[in-house]
Short mmCIF file of C-alpha atoms in Angstrom, two decimals:
data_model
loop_
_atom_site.label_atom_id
_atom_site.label_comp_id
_atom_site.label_asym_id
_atom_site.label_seq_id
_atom_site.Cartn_x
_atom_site.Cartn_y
_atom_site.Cartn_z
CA UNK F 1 119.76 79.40 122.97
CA UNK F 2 121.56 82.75 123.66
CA UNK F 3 124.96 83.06 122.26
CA UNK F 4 127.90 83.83 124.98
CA UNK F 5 131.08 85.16 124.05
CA UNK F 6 133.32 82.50 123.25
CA UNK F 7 136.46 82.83 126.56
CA UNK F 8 139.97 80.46 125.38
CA UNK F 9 142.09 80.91 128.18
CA UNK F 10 144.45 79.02 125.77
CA UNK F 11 143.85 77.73 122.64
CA UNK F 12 146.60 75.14 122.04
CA UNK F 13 148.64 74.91 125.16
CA UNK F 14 150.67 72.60 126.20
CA UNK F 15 150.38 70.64 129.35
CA UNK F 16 151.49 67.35 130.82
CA UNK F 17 149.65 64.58 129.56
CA UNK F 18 145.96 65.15 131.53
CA UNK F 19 142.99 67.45 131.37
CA UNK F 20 144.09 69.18 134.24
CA UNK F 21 147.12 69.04 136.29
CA UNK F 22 145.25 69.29 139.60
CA UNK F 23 146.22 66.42 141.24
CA UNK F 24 148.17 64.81 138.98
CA UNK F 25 150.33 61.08 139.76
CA UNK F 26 152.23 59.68 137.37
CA UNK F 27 150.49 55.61 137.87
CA UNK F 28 147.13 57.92 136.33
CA UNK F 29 147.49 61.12 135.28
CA UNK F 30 144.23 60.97 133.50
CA UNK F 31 142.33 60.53 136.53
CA UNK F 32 141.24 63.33 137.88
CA UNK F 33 137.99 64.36 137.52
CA UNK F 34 137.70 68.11 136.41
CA UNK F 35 134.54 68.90 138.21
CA UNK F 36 135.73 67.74 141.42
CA UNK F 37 139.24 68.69 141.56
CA UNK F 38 139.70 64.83 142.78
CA UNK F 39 140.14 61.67 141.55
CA UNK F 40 137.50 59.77 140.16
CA UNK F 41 135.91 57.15 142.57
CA UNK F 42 135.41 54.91 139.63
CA UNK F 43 139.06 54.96 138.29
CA UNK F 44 139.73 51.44 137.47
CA UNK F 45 140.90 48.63 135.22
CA UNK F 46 138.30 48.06 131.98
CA UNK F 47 137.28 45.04 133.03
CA UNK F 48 136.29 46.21 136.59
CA UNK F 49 133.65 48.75 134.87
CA UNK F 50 132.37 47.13 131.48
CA UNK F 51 132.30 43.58 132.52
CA UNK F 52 128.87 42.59 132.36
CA UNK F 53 127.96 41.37 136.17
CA UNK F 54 130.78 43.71 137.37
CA UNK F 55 129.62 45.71 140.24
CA UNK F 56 131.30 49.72 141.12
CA UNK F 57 129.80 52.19 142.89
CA UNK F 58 130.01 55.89 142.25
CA UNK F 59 131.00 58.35 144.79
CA UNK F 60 128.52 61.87 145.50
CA UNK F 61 131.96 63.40 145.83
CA UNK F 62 132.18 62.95 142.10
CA UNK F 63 129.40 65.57 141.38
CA UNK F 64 128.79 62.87 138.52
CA UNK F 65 125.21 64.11 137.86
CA UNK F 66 125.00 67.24 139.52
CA UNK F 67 126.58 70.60 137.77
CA UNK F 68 127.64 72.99 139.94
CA UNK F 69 126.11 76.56 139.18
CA UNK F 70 127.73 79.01 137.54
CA UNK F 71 130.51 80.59 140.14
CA UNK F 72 129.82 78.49 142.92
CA UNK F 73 132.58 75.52 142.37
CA UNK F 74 136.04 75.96 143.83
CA UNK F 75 138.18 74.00 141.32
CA UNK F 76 137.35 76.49 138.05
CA UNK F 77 139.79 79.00 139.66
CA UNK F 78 142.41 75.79 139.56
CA UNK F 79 141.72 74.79 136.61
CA UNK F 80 141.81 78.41 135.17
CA UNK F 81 145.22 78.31 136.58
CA UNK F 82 146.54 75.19 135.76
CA UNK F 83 145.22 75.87 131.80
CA UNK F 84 147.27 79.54 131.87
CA UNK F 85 150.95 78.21 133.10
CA UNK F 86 150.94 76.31 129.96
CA UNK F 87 153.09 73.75 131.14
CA UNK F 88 155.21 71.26 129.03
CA UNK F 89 153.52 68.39 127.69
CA UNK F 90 151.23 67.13 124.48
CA UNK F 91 147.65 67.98 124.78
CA UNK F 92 146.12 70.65 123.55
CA UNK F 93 143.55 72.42 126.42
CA UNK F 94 141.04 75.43 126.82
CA UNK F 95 139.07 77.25 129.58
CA UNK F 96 135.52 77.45 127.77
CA UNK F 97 133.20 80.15 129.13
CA UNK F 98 129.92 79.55 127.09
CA UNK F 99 126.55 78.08 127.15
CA UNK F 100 126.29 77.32 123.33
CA UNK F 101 127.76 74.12 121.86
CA UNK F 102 128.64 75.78 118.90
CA UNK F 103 131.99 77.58 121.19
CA UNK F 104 132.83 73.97 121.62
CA UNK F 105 133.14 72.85 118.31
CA UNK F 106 134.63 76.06 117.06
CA UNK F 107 137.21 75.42 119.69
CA UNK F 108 137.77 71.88 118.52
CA UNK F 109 137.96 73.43 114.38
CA UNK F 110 140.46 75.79 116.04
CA UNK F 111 143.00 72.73 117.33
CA UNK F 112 142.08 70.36 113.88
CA UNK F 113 139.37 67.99 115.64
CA UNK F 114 136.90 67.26 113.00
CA UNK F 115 134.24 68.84 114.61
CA UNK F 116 130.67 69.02 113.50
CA UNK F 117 127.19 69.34 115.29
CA UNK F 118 127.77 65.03 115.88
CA UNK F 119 129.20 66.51 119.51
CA UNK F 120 128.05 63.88 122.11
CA UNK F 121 126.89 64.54 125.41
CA UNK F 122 127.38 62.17 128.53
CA UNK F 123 123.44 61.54 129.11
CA UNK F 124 121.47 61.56 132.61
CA UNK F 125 120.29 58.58 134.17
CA UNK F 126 116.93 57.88 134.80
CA UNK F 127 117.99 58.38 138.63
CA UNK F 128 120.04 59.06 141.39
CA UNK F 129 122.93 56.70 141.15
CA UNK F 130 125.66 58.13 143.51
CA UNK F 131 125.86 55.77 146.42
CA UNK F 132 124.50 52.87 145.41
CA UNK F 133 126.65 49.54 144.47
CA UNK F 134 125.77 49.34 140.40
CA UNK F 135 125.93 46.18 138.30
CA UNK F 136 126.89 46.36 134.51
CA UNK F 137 123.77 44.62 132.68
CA UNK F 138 125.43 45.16 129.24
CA UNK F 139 128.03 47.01 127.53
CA UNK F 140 129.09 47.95 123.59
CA UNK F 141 131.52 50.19 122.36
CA UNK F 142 130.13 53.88 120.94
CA UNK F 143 133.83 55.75 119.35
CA UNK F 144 137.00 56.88 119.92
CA UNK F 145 137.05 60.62 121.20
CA UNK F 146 139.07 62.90 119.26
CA UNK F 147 138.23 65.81 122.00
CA UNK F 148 136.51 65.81 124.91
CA UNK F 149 135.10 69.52 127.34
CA UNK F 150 134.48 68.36 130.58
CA UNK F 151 131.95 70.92 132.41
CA UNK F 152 133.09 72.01 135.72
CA UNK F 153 130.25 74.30 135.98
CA UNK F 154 127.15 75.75 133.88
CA UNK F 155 128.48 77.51 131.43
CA UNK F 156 132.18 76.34 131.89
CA UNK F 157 134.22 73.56 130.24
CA UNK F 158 137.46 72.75 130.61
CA UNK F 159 138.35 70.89 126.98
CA UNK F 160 141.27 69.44 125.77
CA UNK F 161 142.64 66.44 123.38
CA UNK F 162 143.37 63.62 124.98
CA UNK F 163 146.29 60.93 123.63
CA UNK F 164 143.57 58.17 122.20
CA UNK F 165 140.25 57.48 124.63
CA UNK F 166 137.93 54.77 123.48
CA UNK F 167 134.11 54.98 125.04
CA UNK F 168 132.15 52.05 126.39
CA UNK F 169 128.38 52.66 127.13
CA UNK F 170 127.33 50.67 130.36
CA UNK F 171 123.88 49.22 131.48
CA UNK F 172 123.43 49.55 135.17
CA UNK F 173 119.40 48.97 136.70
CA UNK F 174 119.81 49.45 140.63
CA UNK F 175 116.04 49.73 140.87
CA UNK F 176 114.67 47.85 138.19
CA UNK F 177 115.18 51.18 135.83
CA UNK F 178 117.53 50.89 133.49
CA UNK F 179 120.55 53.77 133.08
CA UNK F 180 123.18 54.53 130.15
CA UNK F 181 126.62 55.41 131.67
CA UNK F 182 129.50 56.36 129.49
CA UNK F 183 132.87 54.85 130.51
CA UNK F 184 136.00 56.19 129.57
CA UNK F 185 139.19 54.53 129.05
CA UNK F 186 142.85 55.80 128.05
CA UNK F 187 145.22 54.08 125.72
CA UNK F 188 148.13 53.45 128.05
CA UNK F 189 150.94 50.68 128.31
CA UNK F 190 151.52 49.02 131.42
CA UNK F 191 148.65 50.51 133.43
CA UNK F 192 146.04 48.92 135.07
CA UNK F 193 143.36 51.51 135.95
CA UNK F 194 142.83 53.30 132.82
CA UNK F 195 139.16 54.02 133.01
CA UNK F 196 136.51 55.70 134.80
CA UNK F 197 132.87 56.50 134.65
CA UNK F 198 132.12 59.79 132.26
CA UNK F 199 130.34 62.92 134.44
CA UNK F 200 126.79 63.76 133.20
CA UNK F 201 127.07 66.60 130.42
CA UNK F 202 130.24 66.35 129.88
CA UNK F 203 130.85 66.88 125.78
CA UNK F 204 132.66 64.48 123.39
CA UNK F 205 134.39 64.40 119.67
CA UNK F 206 133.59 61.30 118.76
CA UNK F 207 136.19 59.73 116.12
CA UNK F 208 134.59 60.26 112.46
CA UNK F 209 132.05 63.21 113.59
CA UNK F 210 129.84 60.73 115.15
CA UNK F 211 129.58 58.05 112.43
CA UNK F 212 130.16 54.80 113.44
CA UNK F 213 134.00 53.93 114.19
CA UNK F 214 135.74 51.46 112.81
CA UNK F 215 138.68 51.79 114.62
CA UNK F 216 136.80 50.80 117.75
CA UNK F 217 137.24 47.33 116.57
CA UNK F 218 140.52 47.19 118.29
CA UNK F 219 139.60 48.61 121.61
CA UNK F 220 136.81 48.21 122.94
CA UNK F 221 134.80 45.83 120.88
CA UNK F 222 137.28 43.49 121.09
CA UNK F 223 137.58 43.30 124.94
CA UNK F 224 133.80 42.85 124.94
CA UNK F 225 134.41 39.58 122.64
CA UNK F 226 136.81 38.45 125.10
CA UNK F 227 139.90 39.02 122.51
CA UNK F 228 141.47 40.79 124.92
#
């Protein structure tokens, strides 16, 4: 794969604690979804979305498997913006302009993730699931993410380090074909929708350079074991 010149807008800014500060409430400030500019359809509690026999459904407006080409989606020019006021806050965030995974994890070096070629990517499902009302066949915990570059476009991420995310991978079968999603949820204290389904492509640190975590144990895995 070509090599692209590597583009941080800003390499350690500051901004309020989300990945974007689009449209940003303070009941879930994590829950906007970067390639939409909206919130995500799937935002809910972690029972609602790794439940096994819990049903969701995920909105086209999500773009969740569909990646805009390069200069044709609306909310990079937001997001450019949003990354270069710099406001106050505790996350560190970067406009990405590459194609080559290697930008990302020199990015994620740059801001002390421990970054090696064990990035994860959000996989595709085996087919179109936008629309449809999914059931969660089974669920187990994968890692904590340590970063995570959300792309908003080909060839665009927007990345940043989020406060402590734990990551569930989902079974759904609509069809009789069975699907991997990746679900997302924040560590937060009195909140109830703290997770959402992961878009397609979208790039993760995993805790431990993709080893298996061990601090998982208290997240995830245990709300699967009903500890929680």
């Amino acid at each position: 794969m070509p090599r692209f010149a590597l583009s941080l807008a800003v390499t350690a800014a500051a901004l309020v604690p989300s990945a974007l500060a689009l449209v940003i409430s303070p009941a879930h400030e994590w829950g906007d979804n970067p390639r939409s500019g909206e919130e995500y359809s799937t935002l809910d509690t972690r029972a609602a979305l790794v439940t096994v026999g819990a049903e969701f459904h995920i909105s086209p407006k999500d773009s969740f498997d569909f990646v805009p080409s390069a200069g044709y989606n609306k909310v990079v020019d937001e997001v450019e913006k949003a990354v270069a006021e710099n406001l106050n806050g505790n996350e560190q965030i970067a406009l990405v302009r590459s194609s080559d995974s290697l930008d990302l994890v020199n990015w994620g070096t740059r801001i002390g993730l421990n970054a090696s070629d064990k990035i994860q990517v959000v996989p595709k499902p085996n087919e179109a699931l936008a629309g449809k009302v999914l059931t969660v066949d089974s669920a187990k915990g994968l890692f904590k993410a340590e970063g995570i570059c959300h792309m908003i476009e080909e060839g665009t991420y927007v990345c940043h380090k989020p406060n402590g995310v734990d990551v569930t991978e989902i079974t759904v079968s609509p069809n009789g074909k069975p699907s991997n999603l990746w679900v997302a949820c924040h560590n937060a204290e009195d909140v109830a929708r703290i997770c959402h389904v992961m878009n397609v492509a979208d790039v993760v640190f995993p805790h431990g350079a993709g080893n298996r975590d061990p601090l998982l144990e208290s997240t995830a895995e245990k709300f699967l074991r009903g500890k929680e």
